mmCIF file of C-alpha atoms in Angstrom:
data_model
loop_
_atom_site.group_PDB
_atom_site.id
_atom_site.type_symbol
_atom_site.label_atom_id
_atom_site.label_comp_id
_atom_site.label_asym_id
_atom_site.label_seq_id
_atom_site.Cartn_x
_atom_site.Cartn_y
_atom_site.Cartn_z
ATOM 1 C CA UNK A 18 0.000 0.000 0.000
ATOM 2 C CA UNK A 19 1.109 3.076 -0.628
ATOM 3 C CA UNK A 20 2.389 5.816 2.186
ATOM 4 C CA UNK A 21 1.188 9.328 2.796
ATOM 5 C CA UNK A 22 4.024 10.478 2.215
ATOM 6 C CA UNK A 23 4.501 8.454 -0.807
ATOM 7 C CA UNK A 24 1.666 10.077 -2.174
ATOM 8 C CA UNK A 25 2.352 13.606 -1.155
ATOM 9 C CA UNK A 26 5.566 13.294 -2.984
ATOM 10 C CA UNK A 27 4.087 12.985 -6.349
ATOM 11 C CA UNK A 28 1.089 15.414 -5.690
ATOM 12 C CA UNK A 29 4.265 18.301 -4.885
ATOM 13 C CA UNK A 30 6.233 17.026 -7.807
ATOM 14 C CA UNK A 31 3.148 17.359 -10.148
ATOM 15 C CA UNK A 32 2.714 20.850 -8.974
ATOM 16 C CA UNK A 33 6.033 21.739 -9.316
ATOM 17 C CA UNK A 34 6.019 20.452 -13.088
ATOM 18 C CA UNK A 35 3.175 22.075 -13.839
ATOM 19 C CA UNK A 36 4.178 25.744 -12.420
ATOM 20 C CA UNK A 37 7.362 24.941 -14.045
ATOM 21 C CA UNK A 38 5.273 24.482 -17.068
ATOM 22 C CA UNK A 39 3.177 27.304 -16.716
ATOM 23 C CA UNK A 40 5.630 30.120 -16.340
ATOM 24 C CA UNK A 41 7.755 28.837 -19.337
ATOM 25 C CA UNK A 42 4.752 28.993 -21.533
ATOM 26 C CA UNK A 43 3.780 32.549 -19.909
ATOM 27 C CA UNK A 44 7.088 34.040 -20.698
ATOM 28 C CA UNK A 45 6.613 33.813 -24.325
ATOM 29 C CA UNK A 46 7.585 30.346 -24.883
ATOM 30 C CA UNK A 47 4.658 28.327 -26.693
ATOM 31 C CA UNK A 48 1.471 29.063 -25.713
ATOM 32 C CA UNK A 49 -1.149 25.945 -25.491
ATOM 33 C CA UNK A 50 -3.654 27.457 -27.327
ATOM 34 C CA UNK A 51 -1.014 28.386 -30.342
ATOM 35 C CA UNK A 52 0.197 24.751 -30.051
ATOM 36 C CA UNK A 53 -1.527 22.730 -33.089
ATOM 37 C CA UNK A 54 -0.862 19.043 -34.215
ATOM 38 C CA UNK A 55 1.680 19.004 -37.018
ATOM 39 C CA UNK A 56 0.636 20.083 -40.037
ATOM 40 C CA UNK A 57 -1.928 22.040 -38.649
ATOM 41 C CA UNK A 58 -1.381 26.001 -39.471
ATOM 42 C CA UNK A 59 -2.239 28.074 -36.507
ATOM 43 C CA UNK A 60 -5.125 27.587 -34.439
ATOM 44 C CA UNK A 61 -7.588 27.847 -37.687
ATOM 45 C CA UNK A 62 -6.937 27.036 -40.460
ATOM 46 C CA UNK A 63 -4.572 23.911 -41.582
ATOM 47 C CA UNK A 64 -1.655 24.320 -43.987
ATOM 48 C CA UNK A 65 -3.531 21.610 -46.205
ATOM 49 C CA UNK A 66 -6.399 24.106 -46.819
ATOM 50 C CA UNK A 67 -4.208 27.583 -47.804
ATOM 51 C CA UNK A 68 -3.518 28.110 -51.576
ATOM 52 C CA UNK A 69 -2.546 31.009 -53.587
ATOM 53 C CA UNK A 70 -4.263 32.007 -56.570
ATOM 54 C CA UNK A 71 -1.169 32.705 -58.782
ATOM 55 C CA UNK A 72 -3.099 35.492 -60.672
ATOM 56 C CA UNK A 73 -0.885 37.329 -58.168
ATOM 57 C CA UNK A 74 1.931 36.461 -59.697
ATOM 58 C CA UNK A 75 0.633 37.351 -63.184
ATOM 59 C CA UNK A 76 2.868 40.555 -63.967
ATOM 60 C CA UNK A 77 5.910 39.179 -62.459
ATOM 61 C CA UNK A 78 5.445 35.862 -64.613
ATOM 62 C CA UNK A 79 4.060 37.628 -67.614
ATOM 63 C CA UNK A 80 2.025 36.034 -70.161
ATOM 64 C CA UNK A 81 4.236 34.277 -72.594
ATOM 65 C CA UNK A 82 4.898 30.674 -73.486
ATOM 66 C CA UNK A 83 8.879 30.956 -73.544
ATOM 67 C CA UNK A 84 11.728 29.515 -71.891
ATOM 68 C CA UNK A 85 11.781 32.940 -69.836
ATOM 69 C CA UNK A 86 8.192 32.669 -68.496
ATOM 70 C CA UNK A 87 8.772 29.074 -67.483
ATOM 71 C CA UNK A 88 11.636 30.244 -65.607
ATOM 72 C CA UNK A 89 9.876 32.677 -63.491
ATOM 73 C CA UNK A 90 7.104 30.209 -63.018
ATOM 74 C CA UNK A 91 9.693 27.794 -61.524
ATOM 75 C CA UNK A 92 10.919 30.310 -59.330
ATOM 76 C CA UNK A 93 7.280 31.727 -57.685
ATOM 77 C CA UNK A 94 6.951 27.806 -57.183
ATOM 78 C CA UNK A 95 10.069 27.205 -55.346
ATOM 79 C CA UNK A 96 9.751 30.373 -52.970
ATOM 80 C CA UNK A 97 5.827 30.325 -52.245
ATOM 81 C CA UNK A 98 6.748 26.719 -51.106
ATOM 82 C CA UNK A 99 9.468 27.744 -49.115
ATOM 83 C CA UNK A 100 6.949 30.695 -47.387
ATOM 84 C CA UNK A 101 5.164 27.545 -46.200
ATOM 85 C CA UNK A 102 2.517 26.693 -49.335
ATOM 86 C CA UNK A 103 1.780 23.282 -49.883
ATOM 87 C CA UNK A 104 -1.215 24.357 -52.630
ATOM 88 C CA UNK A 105 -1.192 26.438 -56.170
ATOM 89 C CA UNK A 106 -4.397 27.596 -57.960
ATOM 90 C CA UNK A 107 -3.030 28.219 -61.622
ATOM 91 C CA UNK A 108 -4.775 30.429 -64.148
ATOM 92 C CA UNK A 109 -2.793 29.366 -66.875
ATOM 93 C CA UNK A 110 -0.342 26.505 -67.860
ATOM 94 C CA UNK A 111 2.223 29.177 -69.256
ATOM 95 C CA UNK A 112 2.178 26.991 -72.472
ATOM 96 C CA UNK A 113 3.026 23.953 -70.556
ATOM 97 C CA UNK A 114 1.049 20.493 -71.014
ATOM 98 C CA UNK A 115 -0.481 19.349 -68.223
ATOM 99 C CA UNK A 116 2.180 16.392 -67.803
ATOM 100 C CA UNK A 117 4.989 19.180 -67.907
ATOM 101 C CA UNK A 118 3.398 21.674 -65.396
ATOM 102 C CA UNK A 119 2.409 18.478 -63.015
ATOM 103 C CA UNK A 120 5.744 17.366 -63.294
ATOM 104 C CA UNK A 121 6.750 20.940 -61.934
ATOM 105 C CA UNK A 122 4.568 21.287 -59.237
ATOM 106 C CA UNK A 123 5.789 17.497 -58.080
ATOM 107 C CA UNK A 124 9.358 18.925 -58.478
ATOM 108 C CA UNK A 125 8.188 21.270 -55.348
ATOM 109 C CA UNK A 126 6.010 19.400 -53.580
ATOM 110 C CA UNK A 127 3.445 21.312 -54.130
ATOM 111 C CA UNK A 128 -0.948 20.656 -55.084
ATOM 112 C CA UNK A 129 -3.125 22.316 -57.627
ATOM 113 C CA UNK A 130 -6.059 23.227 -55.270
ATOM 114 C CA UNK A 131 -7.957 24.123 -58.078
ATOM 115 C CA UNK A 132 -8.101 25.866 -61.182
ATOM 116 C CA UNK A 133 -9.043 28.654 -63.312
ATOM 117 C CA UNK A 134 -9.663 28.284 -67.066
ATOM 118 C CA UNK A 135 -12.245 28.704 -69.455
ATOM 119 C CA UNK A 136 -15.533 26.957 -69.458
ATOM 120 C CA UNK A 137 -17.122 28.782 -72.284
ATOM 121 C CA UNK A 138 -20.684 30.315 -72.387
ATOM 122 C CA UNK A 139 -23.925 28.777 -74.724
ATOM 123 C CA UNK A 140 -23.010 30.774 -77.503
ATOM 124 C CA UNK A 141 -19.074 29.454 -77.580
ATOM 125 C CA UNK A 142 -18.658 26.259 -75.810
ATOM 126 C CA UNK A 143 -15.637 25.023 -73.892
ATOM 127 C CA UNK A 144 -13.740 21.819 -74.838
ATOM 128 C CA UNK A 145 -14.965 19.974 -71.569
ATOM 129 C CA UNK A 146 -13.858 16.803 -71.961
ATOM 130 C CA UNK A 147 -9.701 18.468 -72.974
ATOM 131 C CA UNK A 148 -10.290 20.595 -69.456
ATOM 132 C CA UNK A 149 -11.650 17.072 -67.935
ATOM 133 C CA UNK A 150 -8.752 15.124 -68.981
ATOM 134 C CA UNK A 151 -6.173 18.269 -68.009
ATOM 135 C CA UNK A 152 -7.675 18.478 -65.084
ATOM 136 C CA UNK A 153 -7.139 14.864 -64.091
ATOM 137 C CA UNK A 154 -3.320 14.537 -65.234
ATOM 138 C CA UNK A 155 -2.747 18.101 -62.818
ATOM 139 C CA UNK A 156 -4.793 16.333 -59.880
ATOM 140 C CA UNK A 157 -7.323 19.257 -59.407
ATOM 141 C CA UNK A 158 -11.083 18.299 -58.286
ATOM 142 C CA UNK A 159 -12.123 21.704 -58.463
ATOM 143 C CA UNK A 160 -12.399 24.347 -61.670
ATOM 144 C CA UNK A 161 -14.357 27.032 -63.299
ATOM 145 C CA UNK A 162 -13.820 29.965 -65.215
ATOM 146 C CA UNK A 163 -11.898 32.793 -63.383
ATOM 147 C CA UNK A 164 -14.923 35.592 -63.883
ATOM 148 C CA UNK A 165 -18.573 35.023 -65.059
ATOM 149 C CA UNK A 166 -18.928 36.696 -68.622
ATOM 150 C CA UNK A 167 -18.276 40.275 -67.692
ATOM 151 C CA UNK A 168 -15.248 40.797 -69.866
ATOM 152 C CA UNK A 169 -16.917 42.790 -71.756
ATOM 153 C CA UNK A 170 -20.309 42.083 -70.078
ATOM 154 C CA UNK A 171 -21.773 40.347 -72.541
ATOM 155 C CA UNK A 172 -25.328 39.594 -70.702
ATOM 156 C CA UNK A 173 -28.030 42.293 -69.926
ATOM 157 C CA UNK A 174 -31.004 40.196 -69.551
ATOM 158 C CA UNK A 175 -32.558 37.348 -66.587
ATOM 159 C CA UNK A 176 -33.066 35.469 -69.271
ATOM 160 C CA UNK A 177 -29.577 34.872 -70.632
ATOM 161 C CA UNK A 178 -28.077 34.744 -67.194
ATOM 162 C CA UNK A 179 -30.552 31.920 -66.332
ATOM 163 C CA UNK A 180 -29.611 30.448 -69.818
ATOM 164 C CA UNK A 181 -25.977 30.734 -68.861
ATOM 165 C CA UNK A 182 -26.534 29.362 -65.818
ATOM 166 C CA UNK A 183 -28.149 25.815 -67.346
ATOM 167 C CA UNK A 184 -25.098 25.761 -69.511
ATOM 168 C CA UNK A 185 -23.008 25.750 -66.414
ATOM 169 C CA UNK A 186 -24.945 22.934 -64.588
ATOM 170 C CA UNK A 187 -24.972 20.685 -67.370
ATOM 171 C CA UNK A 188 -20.981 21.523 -67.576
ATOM 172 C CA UNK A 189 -20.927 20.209 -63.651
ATOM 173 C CA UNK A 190 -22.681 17.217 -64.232
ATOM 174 C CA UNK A 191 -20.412 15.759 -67.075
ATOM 175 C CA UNK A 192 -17.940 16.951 -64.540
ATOM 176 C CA UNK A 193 -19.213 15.320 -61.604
ATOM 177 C CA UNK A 194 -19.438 11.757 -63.588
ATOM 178 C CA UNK A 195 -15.672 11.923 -63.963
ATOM 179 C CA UNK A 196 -15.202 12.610 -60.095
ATOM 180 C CA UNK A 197 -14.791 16.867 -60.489
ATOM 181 C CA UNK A 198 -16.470 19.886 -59.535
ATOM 182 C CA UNK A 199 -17.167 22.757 -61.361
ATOM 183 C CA UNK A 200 -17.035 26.359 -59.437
ATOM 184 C CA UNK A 201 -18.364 29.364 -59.887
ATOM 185 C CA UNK A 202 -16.251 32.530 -58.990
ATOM 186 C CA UNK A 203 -17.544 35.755 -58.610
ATOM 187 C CA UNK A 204 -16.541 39.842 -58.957
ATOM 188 C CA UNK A 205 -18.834 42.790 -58.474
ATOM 189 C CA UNK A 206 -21.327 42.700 -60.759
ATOM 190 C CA UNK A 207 -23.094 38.966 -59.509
ATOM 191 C CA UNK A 208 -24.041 41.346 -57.026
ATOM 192 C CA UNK A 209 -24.625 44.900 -58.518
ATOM 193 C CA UNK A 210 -26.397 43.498 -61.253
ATOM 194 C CA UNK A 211 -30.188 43.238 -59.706
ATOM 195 C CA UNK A 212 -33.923 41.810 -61.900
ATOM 196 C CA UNK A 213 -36.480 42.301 -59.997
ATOM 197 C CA UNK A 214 -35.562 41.085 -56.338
ATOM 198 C CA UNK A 215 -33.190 38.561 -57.742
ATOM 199 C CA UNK A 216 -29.172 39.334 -57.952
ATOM 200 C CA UNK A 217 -27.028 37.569 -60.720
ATOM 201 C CA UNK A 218 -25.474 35.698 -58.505
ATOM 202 C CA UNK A 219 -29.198 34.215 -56.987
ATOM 203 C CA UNK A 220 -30.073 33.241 -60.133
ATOM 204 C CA UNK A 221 -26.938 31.113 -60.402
ATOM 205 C CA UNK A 222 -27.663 30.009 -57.535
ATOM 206 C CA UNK A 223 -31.003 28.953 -58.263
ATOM 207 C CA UNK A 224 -30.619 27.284 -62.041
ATOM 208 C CA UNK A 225 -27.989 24.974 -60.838
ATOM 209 C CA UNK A 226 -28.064 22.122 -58.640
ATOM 210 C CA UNK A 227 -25.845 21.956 -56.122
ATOM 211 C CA UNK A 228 -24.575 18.247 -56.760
ATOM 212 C CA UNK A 229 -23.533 19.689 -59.939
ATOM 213 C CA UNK A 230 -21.930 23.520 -59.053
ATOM 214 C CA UNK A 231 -20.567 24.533 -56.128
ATOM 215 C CA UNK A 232 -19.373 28.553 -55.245
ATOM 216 C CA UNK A 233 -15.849 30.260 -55.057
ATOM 217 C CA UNK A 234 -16.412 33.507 -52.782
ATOM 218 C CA UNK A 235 -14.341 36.258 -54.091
ATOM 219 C CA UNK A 236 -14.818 37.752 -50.294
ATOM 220 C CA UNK A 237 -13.489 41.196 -52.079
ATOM 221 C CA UNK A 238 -15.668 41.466 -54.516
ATOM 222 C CA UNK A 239 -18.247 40.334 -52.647
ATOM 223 C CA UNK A 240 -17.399 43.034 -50.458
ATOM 224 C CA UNK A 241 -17.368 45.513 -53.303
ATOM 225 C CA UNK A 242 -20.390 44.241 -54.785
ATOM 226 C CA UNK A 243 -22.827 44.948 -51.760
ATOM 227 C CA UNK A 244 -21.761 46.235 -48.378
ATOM 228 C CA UNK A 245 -19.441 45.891 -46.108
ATOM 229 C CA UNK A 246 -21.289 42.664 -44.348
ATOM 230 C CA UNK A 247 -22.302 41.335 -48.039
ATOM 231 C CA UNK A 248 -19.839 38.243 -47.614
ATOM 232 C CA UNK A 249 -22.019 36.917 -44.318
ATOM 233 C CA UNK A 250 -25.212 37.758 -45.900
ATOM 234 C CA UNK A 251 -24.494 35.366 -49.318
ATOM 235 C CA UNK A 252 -22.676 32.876 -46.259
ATOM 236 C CA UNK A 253 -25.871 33.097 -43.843
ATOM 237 C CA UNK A 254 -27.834 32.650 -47.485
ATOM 238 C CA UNK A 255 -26.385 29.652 -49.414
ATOM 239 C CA UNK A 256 -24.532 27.858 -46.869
ATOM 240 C CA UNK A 257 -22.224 25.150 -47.517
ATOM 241 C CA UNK A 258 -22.887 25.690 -51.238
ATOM 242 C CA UNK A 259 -19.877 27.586 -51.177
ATOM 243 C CA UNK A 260 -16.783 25.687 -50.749
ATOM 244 C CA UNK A 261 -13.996 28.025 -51.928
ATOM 245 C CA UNK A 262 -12.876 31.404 -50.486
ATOM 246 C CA UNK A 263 -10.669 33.747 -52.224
ATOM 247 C CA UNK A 264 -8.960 35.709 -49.724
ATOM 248 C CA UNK A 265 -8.603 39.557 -50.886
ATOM 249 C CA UNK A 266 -8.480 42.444 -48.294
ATOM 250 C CA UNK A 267 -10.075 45.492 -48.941
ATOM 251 C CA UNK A 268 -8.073 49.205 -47.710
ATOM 252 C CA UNK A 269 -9.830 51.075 -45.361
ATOM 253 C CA UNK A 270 -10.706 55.085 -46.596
ATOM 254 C CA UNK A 271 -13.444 55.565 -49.040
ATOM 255 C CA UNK A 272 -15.918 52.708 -49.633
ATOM 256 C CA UNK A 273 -14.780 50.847 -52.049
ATOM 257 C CA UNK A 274 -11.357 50.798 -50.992
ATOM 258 C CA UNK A 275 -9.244 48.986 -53.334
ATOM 259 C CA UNK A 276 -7.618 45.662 -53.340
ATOM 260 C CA UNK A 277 -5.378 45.171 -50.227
ATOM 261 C CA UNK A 278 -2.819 42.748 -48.800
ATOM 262 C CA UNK A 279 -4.740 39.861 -46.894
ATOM 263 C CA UNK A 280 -4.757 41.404 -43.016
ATOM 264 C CA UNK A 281 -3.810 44.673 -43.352
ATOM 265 C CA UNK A 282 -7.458 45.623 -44.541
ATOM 266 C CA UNK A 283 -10.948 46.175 -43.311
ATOM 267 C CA UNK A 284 -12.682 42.813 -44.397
ATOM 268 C CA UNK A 285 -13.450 40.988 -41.008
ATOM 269 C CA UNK A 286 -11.993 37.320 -41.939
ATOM 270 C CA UNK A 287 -12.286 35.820 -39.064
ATOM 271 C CA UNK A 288 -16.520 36.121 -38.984
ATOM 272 C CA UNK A 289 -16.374 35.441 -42.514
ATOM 273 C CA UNK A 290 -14.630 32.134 -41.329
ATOM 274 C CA UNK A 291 -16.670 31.236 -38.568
ATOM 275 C CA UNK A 292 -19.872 31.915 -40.311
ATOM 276 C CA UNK A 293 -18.856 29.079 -42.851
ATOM 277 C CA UNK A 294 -18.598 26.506 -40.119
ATOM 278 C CA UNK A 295 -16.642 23.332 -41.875
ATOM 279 C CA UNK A 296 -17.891 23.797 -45.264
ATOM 280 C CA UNK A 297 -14.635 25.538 -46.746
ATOM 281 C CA UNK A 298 -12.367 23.065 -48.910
ATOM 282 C CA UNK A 299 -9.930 25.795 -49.420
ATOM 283 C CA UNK A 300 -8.908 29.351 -48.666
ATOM 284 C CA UNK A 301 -6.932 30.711 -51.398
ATOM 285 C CA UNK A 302 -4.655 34.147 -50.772
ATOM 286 C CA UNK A 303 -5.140 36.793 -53.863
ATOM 287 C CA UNK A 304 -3.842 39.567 -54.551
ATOM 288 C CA UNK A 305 -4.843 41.229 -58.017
ATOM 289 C CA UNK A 306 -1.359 42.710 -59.613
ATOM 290 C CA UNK A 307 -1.369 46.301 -59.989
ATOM 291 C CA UNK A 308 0.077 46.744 -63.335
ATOM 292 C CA UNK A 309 2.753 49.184 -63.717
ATOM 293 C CA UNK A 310 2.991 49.840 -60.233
ATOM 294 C CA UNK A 311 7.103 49.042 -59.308
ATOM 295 C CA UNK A 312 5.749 49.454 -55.391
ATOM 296 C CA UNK A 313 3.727 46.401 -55.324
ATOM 297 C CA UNK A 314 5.745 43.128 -54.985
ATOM 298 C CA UNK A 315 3.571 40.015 -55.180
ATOM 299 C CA UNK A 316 6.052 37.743 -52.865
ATOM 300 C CA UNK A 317 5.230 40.213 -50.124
ATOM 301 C CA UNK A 318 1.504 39.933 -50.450
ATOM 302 C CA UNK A 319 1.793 35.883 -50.505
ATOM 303 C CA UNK A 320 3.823 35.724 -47.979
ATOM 304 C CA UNK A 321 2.057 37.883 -45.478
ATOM 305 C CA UNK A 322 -1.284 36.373 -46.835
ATOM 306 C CA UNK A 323 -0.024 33.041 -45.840
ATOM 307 C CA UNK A 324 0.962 33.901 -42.357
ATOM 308 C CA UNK A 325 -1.905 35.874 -41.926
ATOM 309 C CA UNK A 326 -3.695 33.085 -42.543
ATOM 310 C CA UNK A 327 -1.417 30.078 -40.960
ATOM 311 C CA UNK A 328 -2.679 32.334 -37.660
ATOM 312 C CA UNK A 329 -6.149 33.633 -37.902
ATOM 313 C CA UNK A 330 -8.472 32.096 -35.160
ATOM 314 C CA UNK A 331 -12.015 31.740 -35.230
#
């Protein structure tokens, strides 16, 4: 049997540890509630969910096809994985096959989250089953076109946004019989552009079926598109219909401020966050280039993006 003093023993050690403990971890040490399981980033969100849209990247890498462009392709690759990425959302291929820009994102460990490319409307189809098979060789599950047809806007009526719409959800259901999703990502106008009670981006909503299309909210342009609480308001709305965030800070001063580096703005992330409960696949740091502008340096705005982000809590 054990002895009373025995006992006490171990009850004064275990204090002792514990205090010892304790004032480590209050003088700046780590901090239990900052102390995630590995591979978890922060107390939010984990590293396995944070991608870049490399639209961000789009000046620096240019637009060309050549040995040049591949170059600086390689080299956003290599340092956004050594800031701590683990996932890529491409807009392009840079006039790479899929095999060769698979093979490049292998070389540094890093995932296509999803993608951006062109779907095509009802009047000028998309080659679905080329994007299908692309799709498959680069690993991505999830893709759509980067904007809804507003470049130029080429639909003023409901009635060819709810045609548009049934072109899209007949895209996502070829796509969802070869195991992908189609996504629908947003700017300003899904929400500026009203018919009757109905926004653009309700009527997308409501002509496709949610087995078939799920949502990437631009929180930005969401933002821009219809008040500063717009993003909760679709969120509170639709639910877990939307599955993708892009992350893009707005500056404070006059409303609309413009595009800002991801915590250094107004937008209120962290109720955006909560408000989406577990439905969020990814959250994807953006930062639109600002062309001609030698101040803005897009390694800056991933990097602090991704550490806003590896630390957020809500």
């Amino acid at each position: 049997m054990e002895t009373l003093h025995g006992s006490w023993a171990r009850t004064l050690r275990g204090f002792i540890v514990a205090t010892v403990v304790a004032l480590f971890l209050a003088a700046g040490g780590v901090s239990p509630a900052s102390a995630g399981p590995p591979g978890h980033a922060g107390r939010g969100i984990p590293t396995s969910k944070i991608s870049v849209q490399l639209w961000t990247f789009a000046e620096y890498i240019g637009f060309g096809t050549d040995a040049a462009t591949i170059a600086r392709t390689e080299e956003v690759f290599s340092r956004l994985r050594e800031m701590g990425y683990r996932n890529v959302e491409p807009f392009t291929l840079s006039g790479l096959s899929a095999e060769q820009y698979r093979a490049l994102l292998d070389k540094y460990r890093l995932k296509a989250s999803a993608r951006h490319v062109d779907v095509g409307t009802p009047q000028n189809p998309a080659d679905l089953d080329q994007i299908l098979r692309d799709n498959r060789t680069l690993g991505i599950t999830f893709f759509g076109s980067g904007a809804t047809p507003i470049f130029p806007p080429i639909y003023t009526t409901e009635a060819e946004w709810v045609a548009y719409a049934d072109y899209l959800d007949g895209l996502g259901a070829v796509a969802r019989r070869h195991g992908q999703t189609l996504m629908v990502h947003n700017h300003d106008i899904e929400f500026e552009t009203v018919f009757g009670d109905r926004t653009v981006f309700d009527i997308l909503m409501a002509n496709t079926e949610p087995k078939n299309v799920v949502f990437q909210l631009d929180l930005y342009w969401a933002t821009n598109g219809g008040g500063i609480d717009n993003p909760l308001d679709v969120i509170e709305r639709y639910g877990n219909r939307i599955k993708l965030f892009h992350v893009k800070d707005m500056a404070a001063g006059p409303f609309p401020g413009r595009i800002e580096i991801v915590g250094e703005g107004i937008i209120d992330f962290p109720s955006i966050f909560r408000a989406a409960g577990g439905s969020t696949k990814y959250y994807v740091v953006e930062h639109d280039p600002r062309f001609g502008d030698p101040t803005f340096d897009p390694f800056e705005a991933a990097q602090v993006g991704f550490d806003y982000l590896d630390q957020v809590t809500f």
